[in-house]
mmCIF file with all atom_site columns, C-alpha atoms in Angstrom:
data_model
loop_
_atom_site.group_PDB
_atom_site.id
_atom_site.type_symbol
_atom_site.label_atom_id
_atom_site.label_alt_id
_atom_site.label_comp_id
_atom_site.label_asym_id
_atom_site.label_entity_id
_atom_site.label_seq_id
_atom_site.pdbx_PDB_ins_code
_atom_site.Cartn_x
_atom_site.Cartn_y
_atom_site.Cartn_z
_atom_site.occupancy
_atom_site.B_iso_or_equiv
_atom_site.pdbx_formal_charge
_atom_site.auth_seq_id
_atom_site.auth_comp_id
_atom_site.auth_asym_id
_atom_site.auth_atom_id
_atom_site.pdbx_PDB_model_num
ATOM 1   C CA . UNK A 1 1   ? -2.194  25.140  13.131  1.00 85.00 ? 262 UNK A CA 1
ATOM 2   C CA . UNK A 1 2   ? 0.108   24.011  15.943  1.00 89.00 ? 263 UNK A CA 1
ATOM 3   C CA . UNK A 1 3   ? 1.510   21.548  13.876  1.00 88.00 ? 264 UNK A CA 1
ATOM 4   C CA . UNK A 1 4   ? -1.668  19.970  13.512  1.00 87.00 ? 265 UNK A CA 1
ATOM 5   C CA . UNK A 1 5   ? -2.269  18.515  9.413   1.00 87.00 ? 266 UNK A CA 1
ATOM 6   C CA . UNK A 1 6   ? -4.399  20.936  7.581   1.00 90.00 ? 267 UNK A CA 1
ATOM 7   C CA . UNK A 1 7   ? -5.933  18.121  5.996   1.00 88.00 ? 268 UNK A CA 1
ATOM 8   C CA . UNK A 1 8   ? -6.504  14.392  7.523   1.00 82.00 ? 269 UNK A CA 1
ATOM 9   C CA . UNK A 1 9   ? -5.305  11.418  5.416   1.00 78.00 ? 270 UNK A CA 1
ATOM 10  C CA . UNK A 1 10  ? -8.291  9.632   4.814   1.00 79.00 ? 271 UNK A CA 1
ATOM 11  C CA . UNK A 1 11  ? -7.127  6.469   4.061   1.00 82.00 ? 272 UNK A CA 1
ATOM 12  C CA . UNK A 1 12  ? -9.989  4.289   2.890   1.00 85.00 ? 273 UNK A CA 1
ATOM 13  C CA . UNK A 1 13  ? -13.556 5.001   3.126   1.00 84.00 ? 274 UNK A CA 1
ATOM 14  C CA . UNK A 1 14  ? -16.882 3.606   1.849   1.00 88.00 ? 275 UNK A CA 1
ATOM 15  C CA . UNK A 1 15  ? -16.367 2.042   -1.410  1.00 92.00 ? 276 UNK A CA 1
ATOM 16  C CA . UNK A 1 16  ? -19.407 1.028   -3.664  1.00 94.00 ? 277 UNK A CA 1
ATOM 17  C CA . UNK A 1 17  ? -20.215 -2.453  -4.474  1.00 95.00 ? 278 UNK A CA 1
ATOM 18  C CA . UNK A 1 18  ? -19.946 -2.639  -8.711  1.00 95.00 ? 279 UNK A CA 1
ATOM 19  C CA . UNK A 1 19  ? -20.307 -4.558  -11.321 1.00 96.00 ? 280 UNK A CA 1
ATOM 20  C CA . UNK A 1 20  ? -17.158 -5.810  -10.641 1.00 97.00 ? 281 UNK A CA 1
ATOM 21  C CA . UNK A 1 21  ? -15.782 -6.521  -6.999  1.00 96.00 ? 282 UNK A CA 1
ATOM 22  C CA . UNK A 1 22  ? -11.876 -6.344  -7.547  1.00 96.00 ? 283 UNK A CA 1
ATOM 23  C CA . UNK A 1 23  ? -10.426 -8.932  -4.503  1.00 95.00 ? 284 UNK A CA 1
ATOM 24  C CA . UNK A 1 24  ? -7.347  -10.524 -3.157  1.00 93.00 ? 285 UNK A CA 1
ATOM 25  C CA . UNK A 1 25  ? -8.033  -13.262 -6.131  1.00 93.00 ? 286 UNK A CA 1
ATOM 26  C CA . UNK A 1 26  ? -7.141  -10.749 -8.433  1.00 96.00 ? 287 UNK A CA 1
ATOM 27  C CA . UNK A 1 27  ? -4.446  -9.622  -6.579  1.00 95.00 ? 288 UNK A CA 1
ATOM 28  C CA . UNK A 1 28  ? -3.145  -12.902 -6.437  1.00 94.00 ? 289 UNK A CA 1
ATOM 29  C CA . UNK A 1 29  ? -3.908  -13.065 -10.138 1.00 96.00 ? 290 UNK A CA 1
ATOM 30  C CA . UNK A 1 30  ? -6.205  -16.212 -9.342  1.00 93.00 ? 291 UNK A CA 1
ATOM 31  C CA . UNK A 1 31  ? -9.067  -14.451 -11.489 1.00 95.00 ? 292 UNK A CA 1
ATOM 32  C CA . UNK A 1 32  ? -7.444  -11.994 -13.907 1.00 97.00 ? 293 UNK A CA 1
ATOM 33  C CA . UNK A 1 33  ? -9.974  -9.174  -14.727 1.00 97.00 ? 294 UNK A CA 1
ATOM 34  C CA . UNK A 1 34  ? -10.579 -9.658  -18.799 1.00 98.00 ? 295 UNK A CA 1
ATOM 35  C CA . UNK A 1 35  ? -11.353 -6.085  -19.191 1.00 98.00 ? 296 UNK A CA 1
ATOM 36  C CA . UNK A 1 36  ? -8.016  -4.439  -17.588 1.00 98.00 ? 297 UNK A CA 1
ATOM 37  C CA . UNK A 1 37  ? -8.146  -0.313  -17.387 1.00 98.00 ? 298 UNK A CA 1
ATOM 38  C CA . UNK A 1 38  ? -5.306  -0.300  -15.084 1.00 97.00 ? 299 UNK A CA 1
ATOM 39  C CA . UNK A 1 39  ? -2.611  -2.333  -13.077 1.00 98.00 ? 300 UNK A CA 1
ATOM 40  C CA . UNK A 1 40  ? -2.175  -2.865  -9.562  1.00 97.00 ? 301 UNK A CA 1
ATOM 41  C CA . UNK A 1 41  ? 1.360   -4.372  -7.666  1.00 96.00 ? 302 UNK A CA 1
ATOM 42  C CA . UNK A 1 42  ? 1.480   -2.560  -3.731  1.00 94.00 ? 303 UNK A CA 1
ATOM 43  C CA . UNK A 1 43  ? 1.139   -5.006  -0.847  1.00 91.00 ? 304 UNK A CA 1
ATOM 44  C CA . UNK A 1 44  ? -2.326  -5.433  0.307   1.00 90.00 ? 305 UNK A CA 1
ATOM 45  C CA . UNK A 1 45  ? -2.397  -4.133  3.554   1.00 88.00 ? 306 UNK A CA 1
ATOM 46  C CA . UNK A 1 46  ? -4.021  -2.695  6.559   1.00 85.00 ? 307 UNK A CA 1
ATOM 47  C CA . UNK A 1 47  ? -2.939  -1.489  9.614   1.00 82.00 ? 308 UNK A CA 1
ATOM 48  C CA . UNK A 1 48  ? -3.203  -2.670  12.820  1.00 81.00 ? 309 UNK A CA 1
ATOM 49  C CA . UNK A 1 49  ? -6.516  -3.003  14.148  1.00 80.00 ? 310 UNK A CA 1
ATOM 50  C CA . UNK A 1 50  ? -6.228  -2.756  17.918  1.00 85.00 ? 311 UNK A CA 1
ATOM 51  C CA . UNK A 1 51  ? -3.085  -3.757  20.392  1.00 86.00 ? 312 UNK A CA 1
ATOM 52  C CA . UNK A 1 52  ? -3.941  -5.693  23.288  1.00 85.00 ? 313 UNK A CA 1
ATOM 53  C CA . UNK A 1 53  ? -2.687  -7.246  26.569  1.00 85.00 ? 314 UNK A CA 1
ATOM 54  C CA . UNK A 1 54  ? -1.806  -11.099 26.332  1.00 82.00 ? 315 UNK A CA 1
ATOM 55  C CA . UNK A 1 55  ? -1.957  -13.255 28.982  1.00 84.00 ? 316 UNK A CA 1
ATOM 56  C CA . UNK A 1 56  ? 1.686   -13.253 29.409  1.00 80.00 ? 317 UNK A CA 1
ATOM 57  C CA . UNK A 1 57  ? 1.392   -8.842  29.939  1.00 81.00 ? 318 UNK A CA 1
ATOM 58  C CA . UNK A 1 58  ? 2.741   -8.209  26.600  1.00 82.00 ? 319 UNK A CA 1
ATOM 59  C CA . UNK A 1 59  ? 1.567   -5.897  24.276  1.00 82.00 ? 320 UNK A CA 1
ATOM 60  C CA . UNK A 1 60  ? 0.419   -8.068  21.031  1.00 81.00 ? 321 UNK A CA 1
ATOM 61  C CA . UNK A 1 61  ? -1.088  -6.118  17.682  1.00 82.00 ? 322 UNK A CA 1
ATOM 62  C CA . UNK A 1 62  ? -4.449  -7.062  16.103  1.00 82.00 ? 323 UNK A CA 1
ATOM 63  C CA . UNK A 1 63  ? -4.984  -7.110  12.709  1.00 78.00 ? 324 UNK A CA 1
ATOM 64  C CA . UNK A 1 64  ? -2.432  -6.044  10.687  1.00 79.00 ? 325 UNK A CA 1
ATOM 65  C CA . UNK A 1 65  ? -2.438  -7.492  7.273   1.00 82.00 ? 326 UNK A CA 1
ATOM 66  C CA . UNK A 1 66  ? 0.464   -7.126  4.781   1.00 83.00 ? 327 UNK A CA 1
ATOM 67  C CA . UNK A 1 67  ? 0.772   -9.714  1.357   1.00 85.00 ? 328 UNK A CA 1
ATOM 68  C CA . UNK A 1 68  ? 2.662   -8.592  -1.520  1.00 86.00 ? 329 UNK A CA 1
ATOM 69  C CA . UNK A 1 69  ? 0.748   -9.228  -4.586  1.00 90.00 ? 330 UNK A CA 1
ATOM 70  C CA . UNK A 1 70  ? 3.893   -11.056 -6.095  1.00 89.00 ? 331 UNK A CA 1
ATOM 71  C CA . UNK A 1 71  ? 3.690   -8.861  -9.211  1.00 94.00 ? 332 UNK A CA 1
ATOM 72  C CA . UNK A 1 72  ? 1.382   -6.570  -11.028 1.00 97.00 ? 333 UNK A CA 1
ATOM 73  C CA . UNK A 1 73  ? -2.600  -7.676  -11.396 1.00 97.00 ? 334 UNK A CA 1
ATOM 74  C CA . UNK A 1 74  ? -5.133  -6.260  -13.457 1.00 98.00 ? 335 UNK A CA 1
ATOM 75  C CA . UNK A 1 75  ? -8.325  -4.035  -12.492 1.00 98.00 ? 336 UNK A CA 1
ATOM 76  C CA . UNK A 1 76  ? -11.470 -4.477  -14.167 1.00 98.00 ? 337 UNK A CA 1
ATOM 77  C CA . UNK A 1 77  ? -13.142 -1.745  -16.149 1.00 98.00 ? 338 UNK A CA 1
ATOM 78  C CA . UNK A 1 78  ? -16.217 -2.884  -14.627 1.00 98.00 ? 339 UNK A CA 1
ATOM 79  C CA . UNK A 1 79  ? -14.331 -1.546  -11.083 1.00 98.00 ? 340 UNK A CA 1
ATOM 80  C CA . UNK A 1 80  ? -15.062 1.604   -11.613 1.00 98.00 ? 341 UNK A CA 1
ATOM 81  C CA . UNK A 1 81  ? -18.941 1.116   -12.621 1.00 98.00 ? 342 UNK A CA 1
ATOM 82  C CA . UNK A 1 82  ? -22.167 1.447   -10.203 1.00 97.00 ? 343 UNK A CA 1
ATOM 83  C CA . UNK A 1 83  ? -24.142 -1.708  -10.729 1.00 97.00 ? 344 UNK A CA 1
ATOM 84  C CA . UNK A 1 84  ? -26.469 -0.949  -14.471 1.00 96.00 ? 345 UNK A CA 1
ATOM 85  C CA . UNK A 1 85  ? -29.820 -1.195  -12.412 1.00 96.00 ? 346 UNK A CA 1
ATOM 86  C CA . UNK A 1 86  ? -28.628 1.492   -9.269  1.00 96.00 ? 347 UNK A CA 1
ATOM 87  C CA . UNK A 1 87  ? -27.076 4.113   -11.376 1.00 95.00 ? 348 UNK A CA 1
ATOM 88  C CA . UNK A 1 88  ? -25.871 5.412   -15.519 1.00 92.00 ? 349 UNK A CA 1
ATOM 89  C CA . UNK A 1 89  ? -23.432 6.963   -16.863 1.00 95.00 ? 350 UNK A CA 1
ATOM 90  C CA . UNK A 1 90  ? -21.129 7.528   -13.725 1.00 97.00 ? 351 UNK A CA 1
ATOM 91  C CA . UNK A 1 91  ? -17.469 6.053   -12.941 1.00 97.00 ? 352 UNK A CA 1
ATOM 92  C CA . UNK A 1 92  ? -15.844 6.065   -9.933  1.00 96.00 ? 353 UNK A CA 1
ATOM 93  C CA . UNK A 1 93  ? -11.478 5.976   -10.145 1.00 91.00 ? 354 UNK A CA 1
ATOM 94  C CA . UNK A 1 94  ? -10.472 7.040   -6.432  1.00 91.00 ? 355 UNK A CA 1
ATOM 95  C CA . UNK A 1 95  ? -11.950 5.781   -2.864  1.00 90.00 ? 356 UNK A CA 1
ATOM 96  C CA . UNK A 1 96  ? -14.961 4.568   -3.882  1.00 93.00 ? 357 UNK A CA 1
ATOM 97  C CA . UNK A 1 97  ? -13.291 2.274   -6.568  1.00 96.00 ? 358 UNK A CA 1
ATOM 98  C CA . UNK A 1 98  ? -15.583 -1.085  -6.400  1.00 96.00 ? 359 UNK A CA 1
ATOM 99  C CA . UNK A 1 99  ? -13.213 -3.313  -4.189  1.00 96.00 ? 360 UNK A CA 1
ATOM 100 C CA . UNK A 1 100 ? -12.615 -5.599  -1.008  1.00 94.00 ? 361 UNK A CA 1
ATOM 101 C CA . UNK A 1 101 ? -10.889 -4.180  1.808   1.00 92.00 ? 362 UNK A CA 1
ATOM 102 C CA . UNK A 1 102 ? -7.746  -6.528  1.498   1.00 91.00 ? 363 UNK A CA 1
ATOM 103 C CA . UNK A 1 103 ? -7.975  -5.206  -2.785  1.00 94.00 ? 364 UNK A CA 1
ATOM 104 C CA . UNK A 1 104 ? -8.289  -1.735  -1.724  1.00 95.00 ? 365 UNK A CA 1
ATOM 105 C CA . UNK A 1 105 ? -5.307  -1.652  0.483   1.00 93.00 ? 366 UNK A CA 1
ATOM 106 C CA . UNK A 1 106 ? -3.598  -1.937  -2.050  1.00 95.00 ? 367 UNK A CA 1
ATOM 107 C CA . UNK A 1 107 ? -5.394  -0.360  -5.123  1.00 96.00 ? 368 UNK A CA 1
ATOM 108 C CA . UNK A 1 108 ? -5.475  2.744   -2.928  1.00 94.00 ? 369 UNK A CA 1
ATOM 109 C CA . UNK A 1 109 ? -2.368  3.811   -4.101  1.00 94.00 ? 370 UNK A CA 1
ATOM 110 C CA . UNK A 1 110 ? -2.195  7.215   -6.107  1.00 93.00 ? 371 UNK A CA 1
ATOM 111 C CA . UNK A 1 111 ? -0.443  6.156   -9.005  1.00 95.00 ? 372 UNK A CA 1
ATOM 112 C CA . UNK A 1 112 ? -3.495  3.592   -9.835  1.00 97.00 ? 373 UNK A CA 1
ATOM 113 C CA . UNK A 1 113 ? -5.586  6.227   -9.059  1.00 96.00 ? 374 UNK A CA 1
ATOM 114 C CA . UNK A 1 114 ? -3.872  8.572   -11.806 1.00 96.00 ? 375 UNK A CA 1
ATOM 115 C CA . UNK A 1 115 ? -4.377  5.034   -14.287 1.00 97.00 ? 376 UNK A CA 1
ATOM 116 C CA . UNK A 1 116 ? -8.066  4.315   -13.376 1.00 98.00 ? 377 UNK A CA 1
ATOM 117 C CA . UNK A 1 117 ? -8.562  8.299   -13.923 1.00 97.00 ? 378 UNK A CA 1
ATOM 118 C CA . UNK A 1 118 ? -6.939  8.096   -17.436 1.00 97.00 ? 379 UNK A CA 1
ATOM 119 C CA . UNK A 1 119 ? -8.482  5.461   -17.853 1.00 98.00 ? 380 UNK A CA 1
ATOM 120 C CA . UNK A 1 120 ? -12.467 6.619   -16.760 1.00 98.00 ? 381 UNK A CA 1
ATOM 121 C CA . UNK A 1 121 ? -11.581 9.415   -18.652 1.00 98.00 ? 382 UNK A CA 1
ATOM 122 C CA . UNK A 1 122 ? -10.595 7.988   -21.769 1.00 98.00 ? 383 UNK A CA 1
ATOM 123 C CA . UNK A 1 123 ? -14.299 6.231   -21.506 1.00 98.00 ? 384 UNK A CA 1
ATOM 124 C CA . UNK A 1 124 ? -16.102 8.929   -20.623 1.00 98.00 ? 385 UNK A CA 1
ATOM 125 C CA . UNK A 1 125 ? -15.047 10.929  -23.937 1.00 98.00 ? 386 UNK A CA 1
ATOM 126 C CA . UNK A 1 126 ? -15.731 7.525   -26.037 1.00 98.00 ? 387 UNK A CA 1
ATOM 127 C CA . UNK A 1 127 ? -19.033 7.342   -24.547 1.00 98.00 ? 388 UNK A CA 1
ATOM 128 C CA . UNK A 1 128 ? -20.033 10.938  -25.473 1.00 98.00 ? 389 UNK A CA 1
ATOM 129 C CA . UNK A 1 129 ? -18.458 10.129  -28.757 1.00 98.00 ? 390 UNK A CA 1
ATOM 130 C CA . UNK A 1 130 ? -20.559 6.922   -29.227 1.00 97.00 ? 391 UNK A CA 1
ATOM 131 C CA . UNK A 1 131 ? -23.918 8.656   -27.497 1.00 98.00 ? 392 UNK A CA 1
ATOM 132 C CA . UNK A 1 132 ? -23.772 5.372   -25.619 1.00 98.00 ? 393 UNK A CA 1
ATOM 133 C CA . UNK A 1 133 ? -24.563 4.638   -21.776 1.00 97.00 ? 394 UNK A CA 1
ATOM 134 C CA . UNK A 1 134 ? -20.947 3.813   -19.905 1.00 98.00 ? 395 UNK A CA 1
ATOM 135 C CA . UNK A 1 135 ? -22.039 0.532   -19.282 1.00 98.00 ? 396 UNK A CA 1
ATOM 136 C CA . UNK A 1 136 ? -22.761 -0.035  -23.332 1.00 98.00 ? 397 UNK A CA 1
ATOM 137 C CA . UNK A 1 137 ? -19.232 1.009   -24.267 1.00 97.00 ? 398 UNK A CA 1
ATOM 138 C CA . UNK A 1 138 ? -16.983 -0.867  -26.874 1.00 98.00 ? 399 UNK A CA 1
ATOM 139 C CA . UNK A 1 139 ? -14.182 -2.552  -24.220 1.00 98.00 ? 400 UNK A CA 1
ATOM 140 C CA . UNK A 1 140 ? -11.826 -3.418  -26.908 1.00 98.00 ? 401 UNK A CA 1
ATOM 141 C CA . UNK A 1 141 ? -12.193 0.231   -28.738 1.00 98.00 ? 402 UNK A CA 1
ATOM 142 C CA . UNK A 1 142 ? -11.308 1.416   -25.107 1.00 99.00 ? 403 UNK A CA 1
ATOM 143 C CA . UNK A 1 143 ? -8.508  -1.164  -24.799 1.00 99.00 ? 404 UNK A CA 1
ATOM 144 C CA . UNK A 1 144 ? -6.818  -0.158  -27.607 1.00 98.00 ? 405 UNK A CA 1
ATOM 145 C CA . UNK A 1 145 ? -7.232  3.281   -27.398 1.00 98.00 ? 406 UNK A CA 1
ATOM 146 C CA . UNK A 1 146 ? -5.326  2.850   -23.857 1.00 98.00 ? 407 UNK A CA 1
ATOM 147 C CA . UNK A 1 147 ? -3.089  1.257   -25.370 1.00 98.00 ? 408 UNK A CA 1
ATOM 148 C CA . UNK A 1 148 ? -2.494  3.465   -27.357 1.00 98.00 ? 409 UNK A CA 1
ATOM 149 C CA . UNK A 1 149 ? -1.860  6.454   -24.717 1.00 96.00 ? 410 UNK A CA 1
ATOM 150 C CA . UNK A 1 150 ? 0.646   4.281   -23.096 1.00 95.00 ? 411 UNK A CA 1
ATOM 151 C CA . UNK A 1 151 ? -1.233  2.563   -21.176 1.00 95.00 ? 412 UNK A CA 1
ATOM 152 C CA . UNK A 1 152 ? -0.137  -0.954  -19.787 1.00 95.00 ? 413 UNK A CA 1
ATOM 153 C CA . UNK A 1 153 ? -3.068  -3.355  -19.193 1.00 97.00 ? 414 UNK A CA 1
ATOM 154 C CA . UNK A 1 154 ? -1.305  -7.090  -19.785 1.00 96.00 ? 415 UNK A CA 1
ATOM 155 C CA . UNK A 1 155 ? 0.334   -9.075  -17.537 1.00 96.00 ? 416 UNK A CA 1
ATOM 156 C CA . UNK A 1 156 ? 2.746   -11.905 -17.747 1.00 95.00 ? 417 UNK A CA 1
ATOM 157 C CA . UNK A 1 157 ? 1.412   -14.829 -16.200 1.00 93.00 ? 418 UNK A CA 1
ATOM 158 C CA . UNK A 1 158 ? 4.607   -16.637 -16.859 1.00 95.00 ? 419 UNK A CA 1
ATOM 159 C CA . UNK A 1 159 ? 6.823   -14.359 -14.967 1.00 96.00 ? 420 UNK A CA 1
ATOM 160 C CA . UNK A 1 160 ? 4.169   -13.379 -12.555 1.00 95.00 ? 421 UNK A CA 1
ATOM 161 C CA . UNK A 1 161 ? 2.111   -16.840 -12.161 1.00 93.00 ? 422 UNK A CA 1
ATOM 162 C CA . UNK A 1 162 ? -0.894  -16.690 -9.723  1.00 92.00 ? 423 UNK A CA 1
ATOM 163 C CA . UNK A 1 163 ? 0.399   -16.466 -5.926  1.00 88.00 ? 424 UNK A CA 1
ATOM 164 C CA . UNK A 1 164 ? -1.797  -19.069 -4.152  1.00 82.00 ? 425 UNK A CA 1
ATOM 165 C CA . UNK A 1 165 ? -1.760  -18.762 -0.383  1.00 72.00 ? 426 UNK A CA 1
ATOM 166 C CA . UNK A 1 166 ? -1.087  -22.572 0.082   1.00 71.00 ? 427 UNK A CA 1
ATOM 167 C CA . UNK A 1 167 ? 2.429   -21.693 -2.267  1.00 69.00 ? 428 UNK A CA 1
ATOM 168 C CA . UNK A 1 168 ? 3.294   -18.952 -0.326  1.00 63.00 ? 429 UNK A CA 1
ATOM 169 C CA . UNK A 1 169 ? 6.395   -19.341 1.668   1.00 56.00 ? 430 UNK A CA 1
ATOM 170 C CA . UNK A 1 170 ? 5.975   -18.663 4.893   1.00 53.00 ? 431 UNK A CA 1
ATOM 171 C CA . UNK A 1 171 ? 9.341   -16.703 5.196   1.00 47.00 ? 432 UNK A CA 1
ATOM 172 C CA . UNK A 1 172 ? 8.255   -14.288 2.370   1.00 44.00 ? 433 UNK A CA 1
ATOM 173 C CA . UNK A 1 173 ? 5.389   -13.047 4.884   1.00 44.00 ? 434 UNK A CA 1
ATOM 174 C CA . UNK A 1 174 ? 6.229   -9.949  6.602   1.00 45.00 ? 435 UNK A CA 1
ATOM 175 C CA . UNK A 1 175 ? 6.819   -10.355 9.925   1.00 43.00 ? 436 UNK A CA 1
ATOM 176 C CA . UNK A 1 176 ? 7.447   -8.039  12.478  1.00 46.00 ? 437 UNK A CA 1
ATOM 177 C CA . UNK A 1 177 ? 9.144   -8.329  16.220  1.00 46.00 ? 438 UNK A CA 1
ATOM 178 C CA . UNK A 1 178 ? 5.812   -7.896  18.563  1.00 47.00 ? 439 UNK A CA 1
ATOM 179 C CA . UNK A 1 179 ? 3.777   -10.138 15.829  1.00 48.00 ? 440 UNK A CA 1
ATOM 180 C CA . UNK A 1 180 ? 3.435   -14.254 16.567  1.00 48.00 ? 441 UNK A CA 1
ATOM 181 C CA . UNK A 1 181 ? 5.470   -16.468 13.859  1.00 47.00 ? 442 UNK A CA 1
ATOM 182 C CA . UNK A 1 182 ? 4.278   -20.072 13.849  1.00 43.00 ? 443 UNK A CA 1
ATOM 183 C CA . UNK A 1 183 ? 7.748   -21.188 12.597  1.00 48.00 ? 444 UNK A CA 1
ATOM 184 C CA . UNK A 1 184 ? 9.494   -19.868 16.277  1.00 47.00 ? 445 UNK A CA 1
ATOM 185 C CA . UNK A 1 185 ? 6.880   -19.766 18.471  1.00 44.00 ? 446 UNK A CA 1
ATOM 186 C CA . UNK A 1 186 ? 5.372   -16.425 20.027  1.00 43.00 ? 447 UNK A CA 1
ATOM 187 C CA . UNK A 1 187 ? 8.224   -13.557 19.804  1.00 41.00 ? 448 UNK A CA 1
ATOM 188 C CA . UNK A 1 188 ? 6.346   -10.810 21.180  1.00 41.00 ? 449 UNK A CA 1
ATOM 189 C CA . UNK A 1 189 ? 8.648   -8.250  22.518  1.00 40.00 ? 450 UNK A CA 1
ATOM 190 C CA . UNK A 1 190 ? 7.088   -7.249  26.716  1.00 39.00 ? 451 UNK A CA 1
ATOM 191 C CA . UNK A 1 191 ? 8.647   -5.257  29.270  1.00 38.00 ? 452 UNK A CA 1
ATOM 192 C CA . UNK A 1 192 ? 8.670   -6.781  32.435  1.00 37.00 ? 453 UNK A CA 1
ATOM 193 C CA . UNK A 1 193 ? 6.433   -4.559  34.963  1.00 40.00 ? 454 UNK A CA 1
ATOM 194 C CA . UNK A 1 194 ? 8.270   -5.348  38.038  1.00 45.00 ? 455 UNK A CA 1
ATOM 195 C CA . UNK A 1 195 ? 12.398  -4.718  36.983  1.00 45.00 ? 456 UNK A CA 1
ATOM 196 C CA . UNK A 1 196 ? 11.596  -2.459  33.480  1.00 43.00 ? 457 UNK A CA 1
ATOM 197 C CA . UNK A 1 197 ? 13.597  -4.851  31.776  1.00 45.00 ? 458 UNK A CA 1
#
């Protein structure tokens, strides 16, 4: 193959729009989901969009997004359900998960993948076991029966308050070397065309 990837990294695609719409709120733990499958703590991020040329002939990036969470966050059952009225009896635990793109950067992760899949499983046999629709399922039967596989669904809101962006230090914000910071004016890193300095 050249040392070309057999396979491409696909590293978010179309994701469906549930009954739940997990965002940077609960990320932030602003809302907390109360019908946790699964926990959440990567940075939400996204690469850069596009570089451009500033006025001043330096390369500047576009778009590139990186918060930490602060702490672990919760992800709603309801996540990983199609809305009742589009479609039955079908969850969705990988790229599709029902998210935001800021959530998703950092729900994509494969260990919360593994949880939301032990998780949708776990549901899917109580649902067969029930003979109820997915959407019809007993949350705390679930709950505790993830619980009782190990799962961890609670978070502590006293060690890991919600992270409002108006309490967020600025200096806890990742910053990187070509990227503006408001605190020291524009350090974008250029070349000068002329001397190659």
């Amino acid at each position: 193959n050249n040392n070309w990837p057999t396979q491409i990294y696909v590293r978010e695609a179309r994701r469906m729009v549930g009954e739940y719409v997990t965002t940077e709120h609960d990320c932030r733990r602003v809302r907390i989901a109360p019908d946790p499958v699964g926990l959440g703590s990567y940075t939400m991020d996204s690469h850069n969009v596009q570089r451009y040329i500033t006025k001043q002939g330096c390369v500047q990036n576009e778009g590139n997004i990186e918060v930490s969470p602060g702490g672990p966050y919760a992800i709603s059952y309801r996540s990983l359900l199609p809305k009742r009225n589009e479609c039955a009896n079908l969850l969705v635990c990988t790229n599709g998960v029902s998210s935001s793109h800021i959530a998703f950067g950092s729900i994509r992760m494969e260990p919360v993948f593994m949880m939301l899949g032990q998780s949708a499983a776990t549901a899917a046999v109580q649902s067969l076991q029930e003979g109820v629709n997915l959407h019809d399922i007993d949350y705390p039967k679930l709950r505790n029966q993830l619980i009782a596989e190990g799962q961890r669904l609670d978070i502590d809101t006293d060690q890991y308050p919600p992270l409002l962006p108006e309490t967020e230090p600025l200096t806890e914000r990742w910053r990187f070397g070509d990227e503006p910071d408001p605190e020291r004016g524009c350090v974008v890193t250029c070349e000068n065309r002329q001397t190659g300095e």
